[in-house]
Short mmCIF file of C-alpha atoms and ligand atoms in Angstrom, two decimals:
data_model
loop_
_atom_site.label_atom_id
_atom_site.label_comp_id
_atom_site.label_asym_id
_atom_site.label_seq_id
_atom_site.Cartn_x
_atom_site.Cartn_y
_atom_site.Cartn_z
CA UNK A 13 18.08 8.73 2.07
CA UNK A 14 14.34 9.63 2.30
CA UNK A 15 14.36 13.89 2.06
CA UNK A 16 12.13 14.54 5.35
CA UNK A 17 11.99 17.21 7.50
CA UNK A 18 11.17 15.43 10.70
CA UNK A 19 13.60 16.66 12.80
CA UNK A 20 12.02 19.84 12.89
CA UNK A 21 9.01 18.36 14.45
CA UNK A 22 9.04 17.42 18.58
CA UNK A 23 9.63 13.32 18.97
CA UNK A 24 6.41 12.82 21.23
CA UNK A 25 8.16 9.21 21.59
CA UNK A 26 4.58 7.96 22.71
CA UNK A 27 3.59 3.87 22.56
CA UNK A 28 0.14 4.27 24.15
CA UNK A 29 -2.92 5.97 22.72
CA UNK A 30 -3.22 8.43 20.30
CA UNK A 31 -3.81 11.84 21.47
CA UNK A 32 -6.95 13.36 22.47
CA UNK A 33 -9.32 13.35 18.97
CA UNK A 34 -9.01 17.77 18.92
CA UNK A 35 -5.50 17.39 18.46
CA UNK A 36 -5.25 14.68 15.74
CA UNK A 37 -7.79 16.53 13.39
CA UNK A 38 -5.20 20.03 14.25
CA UNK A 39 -2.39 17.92 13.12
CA UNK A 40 -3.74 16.43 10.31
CA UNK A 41 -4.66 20.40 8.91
CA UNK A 42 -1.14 21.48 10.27
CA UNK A 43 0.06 18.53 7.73
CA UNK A 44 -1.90 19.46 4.93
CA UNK A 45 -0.85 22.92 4.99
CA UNK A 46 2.83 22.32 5.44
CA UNK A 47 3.23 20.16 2.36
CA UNK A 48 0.30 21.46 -0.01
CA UNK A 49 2.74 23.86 -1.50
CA UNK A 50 5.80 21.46 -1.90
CA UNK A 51 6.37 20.71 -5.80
CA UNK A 52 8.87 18.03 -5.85
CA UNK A 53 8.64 14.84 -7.42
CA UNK A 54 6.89 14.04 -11.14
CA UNK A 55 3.89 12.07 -11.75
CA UNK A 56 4.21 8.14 -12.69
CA UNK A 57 3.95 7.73 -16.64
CA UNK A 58 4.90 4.27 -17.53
CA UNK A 59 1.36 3.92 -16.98
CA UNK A 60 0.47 6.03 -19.87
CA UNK A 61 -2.92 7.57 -18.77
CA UNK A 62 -1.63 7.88 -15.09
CA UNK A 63 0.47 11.01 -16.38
CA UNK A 64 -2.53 12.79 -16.71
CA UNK A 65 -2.47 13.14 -12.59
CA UNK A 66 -3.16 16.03 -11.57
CA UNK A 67 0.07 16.72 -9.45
CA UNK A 68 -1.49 19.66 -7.00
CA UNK A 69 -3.72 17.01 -5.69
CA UNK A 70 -3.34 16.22 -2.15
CA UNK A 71 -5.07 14.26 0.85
CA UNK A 72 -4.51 13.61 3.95
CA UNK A 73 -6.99 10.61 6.38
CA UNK A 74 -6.23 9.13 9.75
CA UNK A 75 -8.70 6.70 10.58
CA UNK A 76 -8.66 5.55 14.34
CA UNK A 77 -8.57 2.08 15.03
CA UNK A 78 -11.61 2.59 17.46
CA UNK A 79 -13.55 4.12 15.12
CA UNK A 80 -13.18 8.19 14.57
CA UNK A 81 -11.98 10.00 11.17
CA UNK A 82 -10.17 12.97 10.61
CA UNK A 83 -9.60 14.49 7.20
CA UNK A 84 -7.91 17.28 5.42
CA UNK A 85 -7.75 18.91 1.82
CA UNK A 86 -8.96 16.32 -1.68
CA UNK A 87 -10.53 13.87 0.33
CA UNK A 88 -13.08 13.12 -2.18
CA UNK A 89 -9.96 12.57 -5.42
CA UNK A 90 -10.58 8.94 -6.54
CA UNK A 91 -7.44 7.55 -7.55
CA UNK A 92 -6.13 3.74 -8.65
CA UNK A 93 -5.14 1.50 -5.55
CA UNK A 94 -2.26 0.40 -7.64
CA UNK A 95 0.15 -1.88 -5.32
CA UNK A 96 -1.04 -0.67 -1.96
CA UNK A 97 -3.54 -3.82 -3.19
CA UNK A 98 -0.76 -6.07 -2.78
CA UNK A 99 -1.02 -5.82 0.93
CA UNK A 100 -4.63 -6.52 1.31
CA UNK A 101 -4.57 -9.44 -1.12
CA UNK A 102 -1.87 -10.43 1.00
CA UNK A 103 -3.97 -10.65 4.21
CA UNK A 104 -6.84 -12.25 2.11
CA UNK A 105 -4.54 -15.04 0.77
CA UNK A 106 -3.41 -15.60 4.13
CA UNK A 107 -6.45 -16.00 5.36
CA UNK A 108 -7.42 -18.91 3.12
CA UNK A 109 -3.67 -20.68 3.13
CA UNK A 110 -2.58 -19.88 6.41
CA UNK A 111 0.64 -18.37 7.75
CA UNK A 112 2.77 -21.38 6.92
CA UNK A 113 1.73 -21.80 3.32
CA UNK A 114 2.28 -17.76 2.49
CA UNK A 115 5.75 -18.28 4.21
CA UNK A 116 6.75 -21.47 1.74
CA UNK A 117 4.65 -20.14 -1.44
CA UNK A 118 5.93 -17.16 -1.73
CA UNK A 119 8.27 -16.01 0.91
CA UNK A 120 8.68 -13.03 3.47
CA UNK A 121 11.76 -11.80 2.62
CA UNK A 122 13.06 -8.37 0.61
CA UNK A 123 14.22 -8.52 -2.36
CA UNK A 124 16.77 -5.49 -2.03
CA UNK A 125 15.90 -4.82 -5.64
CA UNK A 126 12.56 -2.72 -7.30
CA UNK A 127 9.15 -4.13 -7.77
CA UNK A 128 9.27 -4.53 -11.43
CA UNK A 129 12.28 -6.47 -11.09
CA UNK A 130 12.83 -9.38 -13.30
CA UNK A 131 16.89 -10.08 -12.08
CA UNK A 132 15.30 -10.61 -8.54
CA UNK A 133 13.64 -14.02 -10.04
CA UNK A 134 16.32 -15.38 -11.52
CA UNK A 135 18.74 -14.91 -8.71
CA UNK A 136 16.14 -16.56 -6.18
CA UNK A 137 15.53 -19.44 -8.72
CA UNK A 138 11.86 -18.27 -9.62
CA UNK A 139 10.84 -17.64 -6.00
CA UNK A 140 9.57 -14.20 -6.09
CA UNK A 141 10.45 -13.55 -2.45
CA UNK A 142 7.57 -11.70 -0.70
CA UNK A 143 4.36 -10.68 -1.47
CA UNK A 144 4.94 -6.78 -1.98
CA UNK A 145 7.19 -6.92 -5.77
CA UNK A 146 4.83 -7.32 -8.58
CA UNK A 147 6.46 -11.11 -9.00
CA UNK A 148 4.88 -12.05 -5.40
CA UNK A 149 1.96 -10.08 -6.10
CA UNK A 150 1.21 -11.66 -9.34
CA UNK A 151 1.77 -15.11 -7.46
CA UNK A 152 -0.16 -14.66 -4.35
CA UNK A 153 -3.46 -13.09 -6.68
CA UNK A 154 -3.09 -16.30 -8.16
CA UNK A 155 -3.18 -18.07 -4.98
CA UNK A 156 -6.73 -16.54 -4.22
CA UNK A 157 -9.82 -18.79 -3.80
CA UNK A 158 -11.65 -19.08 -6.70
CA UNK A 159 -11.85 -21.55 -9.87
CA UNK A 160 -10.26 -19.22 -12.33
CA UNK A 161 -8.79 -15.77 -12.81
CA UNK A 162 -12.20 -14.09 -12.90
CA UNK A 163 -13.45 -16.07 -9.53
CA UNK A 164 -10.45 -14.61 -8.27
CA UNK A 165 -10.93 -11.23 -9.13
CA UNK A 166 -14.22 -11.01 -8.15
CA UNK A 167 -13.18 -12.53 -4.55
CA UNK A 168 -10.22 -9.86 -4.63
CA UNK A 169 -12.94 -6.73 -5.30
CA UNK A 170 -15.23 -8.30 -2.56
CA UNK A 171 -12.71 -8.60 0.07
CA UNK A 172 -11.06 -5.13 -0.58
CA UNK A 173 -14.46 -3.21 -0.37
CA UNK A 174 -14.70 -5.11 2.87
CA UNK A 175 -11.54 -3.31 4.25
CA UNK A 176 -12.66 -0.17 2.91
CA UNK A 177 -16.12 -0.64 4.04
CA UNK A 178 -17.88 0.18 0.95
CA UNK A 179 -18.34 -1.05 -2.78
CA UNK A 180 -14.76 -0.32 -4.85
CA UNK A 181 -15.07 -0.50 -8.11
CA UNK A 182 -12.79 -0.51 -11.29
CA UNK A 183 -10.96 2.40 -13.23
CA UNK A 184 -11.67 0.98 -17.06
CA UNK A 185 -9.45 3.63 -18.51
CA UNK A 186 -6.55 2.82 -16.23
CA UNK A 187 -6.90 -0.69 -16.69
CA UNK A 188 -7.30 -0.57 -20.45
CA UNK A 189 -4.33 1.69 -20.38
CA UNK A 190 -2.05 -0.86 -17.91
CA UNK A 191 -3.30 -4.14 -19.73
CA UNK A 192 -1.97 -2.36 -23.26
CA UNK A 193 1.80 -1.99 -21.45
CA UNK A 194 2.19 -4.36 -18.64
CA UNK A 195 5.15 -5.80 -21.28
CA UNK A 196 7.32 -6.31 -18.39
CA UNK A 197 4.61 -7.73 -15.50
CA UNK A 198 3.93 -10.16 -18.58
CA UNK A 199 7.48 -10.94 -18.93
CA UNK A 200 7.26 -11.86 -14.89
CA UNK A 201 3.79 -13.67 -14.95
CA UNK A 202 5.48 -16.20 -18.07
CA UNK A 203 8.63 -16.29 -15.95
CA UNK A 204 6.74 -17.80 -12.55
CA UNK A 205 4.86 -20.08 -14.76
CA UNK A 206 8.42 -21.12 -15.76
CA UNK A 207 9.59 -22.09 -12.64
CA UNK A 208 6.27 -23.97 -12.09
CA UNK A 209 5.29 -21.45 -9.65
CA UNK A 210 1.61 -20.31 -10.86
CA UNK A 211 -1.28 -22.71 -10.85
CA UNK A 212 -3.37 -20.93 -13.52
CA UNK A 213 -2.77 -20.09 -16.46
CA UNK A 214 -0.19 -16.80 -16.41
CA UNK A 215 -2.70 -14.65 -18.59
CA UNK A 216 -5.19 -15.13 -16.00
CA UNK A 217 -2.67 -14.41 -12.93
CA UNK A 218 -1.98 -11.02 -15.08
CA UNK A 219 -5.77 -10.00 -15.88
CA UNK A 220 -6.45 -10.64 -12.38
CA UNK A 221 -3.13 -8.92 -10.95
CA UNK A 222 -3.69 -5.35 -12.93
CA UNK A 223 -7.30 -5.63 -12.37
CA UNK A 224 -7.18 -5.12 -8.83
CA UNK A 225 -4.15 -2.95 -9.01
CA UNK A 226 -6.97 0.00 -11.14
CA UNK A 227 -9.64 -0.34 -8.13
CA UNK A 228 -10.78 3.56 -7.21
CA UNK A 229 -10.10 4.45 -3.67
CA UNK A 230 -9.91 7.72 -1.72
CA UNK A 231 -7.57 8.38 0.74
CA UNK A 232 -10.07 7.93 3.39
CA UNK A 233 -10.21 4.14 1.54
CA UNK A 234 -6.72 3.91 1.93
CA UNK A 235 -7.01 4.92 6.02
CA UNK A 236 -10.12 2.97 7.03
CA UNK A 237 -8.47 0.01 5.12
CA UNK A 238 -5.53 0.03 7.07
CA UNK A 239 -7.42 0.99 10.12
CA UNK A 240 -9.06 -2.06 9.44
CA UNK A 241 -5.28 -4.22 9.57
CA UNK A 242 -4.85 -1.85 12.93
CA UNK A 243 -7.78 -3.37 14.45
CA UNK A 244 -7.23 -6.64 14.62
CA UNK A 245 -9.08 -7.29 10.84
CA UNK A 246 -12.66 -5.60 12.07
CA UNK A 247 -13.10 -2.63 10.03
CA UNK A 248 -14.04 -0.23 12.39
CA UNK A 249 -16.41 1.62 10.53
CA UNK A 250 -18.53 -1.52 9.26
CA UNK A 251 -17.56 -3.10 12.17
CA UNK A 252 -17.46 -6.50 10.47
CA UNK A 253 -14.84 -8.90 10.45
CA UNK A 254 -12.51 -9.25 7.34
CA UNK A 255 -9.54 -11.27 8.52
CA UNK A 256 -8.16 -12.64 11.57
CA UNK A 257 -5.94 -10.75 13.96
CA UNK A 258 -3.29 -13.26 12.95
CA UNK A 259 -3.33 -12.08 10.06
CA UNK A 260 -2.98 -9.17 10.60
CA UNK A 261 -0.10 -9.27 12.65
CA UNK A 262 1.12 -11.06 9.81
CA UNK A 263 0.82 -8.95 7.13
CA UNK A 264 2.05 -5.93 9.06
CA UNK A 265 5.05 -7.53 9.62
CA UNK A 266 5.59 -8.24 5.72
CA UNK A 267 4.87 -4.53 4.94
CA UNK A 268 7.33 -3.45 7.65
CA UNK A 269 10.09 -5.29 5.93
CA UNK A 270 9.21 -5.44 2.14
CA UNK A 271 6.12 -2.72 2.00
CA UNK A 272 8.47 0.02 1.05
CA UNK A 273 10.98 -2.31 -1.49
CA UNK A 274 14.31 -2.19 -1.35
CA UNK A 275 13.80 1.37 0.70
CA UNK A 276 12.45 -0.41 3.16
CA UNK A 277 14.66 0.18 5.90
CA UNK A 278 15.12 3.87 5.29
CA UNK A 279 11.61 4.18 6.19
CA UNK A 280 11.47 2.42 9.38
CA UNK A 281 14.41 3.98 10.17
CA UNK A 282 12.85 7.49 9.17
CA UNK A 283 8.87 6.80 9.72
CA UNK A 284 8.99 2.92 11.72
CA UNK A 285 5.31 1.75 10.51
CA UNK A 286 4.84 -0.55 8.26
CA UNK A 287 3.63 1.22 5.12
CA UNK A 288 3.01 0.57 1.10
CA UNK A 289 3.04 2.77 -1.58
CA UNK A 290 1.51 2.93 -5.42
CA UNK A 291 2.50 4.88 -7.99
CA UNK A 292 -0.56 6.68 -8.63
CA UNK A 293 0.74 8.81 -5.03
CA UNK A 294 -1.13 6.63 -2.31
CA UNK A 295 -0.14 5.56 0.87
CA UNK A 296 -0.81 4.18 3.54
CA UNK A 297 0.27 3.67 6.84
CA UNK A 298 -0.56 1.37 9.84
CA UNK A 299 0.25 2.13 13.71
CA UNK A 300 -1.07 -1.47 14.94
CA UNK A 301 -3.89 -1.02 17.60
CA UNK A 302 -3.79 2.57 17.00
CA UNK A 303 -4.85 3.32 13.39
CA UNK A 304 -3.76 3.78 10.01
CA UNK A 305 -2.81 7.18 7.77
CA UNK A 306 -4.29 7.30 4.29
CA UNK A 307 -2.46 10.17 2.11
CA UNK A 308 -2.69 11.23 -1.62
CA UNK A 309 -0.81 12.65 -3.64
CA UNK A 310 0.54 11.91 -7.58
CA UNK A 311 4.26 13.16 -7.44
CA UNK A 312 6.72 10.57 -6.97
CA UNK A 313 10.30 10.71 -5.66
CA UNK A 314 13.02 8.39 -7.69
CA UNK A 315 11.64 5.12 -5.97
CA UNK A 316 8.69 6.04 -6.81
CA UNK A 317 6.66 7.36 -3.59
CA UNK A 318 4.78 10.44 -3.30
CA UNK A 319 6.60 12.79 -1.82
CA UNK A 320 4.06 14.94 -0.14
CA UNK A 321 3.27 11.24 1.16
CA UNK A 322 6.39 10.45 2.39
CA UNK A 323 6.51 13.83 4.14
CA UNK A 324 3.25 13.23 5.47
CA UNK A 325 4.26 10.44 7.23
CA UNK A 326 7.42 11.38 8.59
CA UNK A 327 5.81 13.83 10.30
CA UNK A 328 2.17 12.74 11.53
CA UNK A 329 4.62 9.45 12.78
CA UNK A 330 6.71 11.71 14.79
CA UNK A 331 3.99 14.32 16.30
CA UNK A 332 1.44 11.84 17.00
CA UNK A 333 3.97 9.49 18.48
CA UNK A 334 3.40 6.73 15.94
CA UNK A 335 7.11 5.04 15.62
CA UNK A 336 6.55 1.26 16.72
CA UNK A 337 10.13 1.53 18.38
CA UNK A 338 9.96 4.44 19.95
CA UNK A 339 9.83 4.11 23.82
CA UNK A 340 7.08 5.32 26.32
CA UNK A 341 9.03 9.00 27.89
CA UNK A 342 10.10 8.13 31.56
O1 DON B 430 2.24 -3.52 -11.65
C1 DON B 430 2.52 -2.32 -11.69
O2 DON B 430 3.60 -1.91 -12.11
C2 DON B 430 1.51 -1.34 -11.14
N1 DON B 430 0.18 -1.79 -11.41
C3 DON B 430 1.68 -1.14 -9.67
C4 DON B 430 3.06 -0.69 -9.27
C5 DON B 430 3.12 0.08 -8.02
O3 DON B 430 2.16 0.69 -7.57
C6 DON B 430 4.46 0.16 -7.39
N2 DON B 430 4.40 0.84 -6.13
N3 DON B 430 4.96 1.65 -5.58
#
């Protein structure tokens, strides 16, 4: 199970608004406090240069669908987007395909296995499953518009700074340092092209794949770009449009059951938004209509999400009333 301390926290068991705008920026300090001194967890290194983290790092951003921000602690820490990109790709790609394509392409469905998993291919006869493990990931950046892996980056980096509401650019050194030992991602890339399932060529798939996974973000990033998913695909800071609300509501619903990996379930069970994670320590969280929780911070449980994060989460979901399936109070 997830280690949270939510229980200690009153279940506000709200389903309308958030609170009054004084009491989300109290929580959001009360947060940051409560968990700046935690040291659990260890910082990702199969990345090599992402062990270099600085693991007393920590951030905290709610961004409210209708427009306010509240912050606490390293707001400003720039950090790799890593596979919280997944999810925004995601809502891209669905945009151009549609609903139905996404659903046959590449599938909705958990794996019940890690994100790096190779197994999870062969049991599902090359389909990678869902959009959220790096085979799905790998197969839906290839499914972006564009003529060729570059057109499709470049489309990728456009439409993310469009959820974040500002120009995101890329992390060479992180990149450099993932393209020199993404041995296994390549293994998966050749793999889909095996079962006929990419069509470019897998190289390009990969160079586009780990290219948006080193994209800089802050945690505010992270919170106005799910704000952005929370709000019916206008970013509420630009206030332009970057996907449908369709969309939206479909991507949510592919984070709430694969967002998380095969821990899915624990955390709706625990935290009930859907959510994704990255191992450089970000996260982000989306309370549809309501807004979305950016956090930071580099130390990873076993399944590789930042604790402090995790935490984070548990806790803003409970006090602030956030749990999709938790009923209005009689
Ligand atoms: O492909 C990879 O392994 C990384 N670029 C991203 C993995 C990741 O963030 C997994 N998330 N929790």
């Amino acid at each position: 199970m997830f280690e949270t301390d939510v229980l200690e926290v009153p279940q506000s068991a709200r389903t309308g608004s958030l609170p009054a705008e004084s009491s989300v920026r109290t929580l959001l300090h009360d947060v940051h406090e409560r968990y700046r001194d935690l040291q659990e967890g260890a910082v990702a290194d199969y990345i090599p240069v992402l062990a270099e983290a600085d693991p007393d790092l920590f951030a905290v951003s709610l961004a409210e669908a209708a427009g306010p921000m509240h912050t606490a602690g390293d707001t400003s820490a720039l950090f790799t987007i890593q596979s919280i990109s997944k999810a925004f790709v995601l809502a891209l790609v669905t945009d151009a395909i549609g609903h139905e394509s996404v659903h046959e392409i590449v599938g909705v469905n958990n794996t019940g296995l890690p994100f790096n998993s190779v197994i999870a291919l062969e049991l599902n006869n090359g389909s990678p499953m869902n959009p959220m493990v790096n085979a799905g990931a790998i197969a839906t950046t290839a499914l972006m518009p564009g003529r060729d892996g570059a057109a499709k980056f470049e489309a990728i980096q456009e439409g993310l700074s469009a959820f974040a509401g500002r120009p995101l650019r890329i992390d060479e050194t992180v990149l450099e340092s993932e393209s020199a030992s993404n041995h296994r991602n390549r293994g998966i890339a050749d793999l889909l092209t095996s079962y006929d399932r990419l069509r470019i060529p897998a190289e390009d798939a990969l160079d586009a794949y780990t290219r948006q996974c080193s994209l800089l973000v802050t945690s505010d990033d992270l919170a106005v770009m799910g704000a952005t998913l929370a709000a019916g695909g206008v970013n509420p800071r630009t206030g332009r449009r970057v996907v449908s609300a369709e969309v939206c509501r479909d991507t949510l619903a592919i984070l709430a059951s694969c967002g998380m990996y095969e821990l899915s379930g624990e955390w709706m069970f625990e935290i009930g938004l859907p959510a994704k994670s990255g191992v450089s320590g970000g996260i982000v969280a989306v309370a549809p209509g309501k807004g979305a929780v950016g956090v930071f911070s580099p130390p990873l449980d076993r399944a590789g999400n930042s604790v402090r994060g995790l935490r984070t989460c548990a806790y803003l979901s409970r006090a602030l009333g956030l749990n999709l399936f938790a009923s209005p109070s009689p």
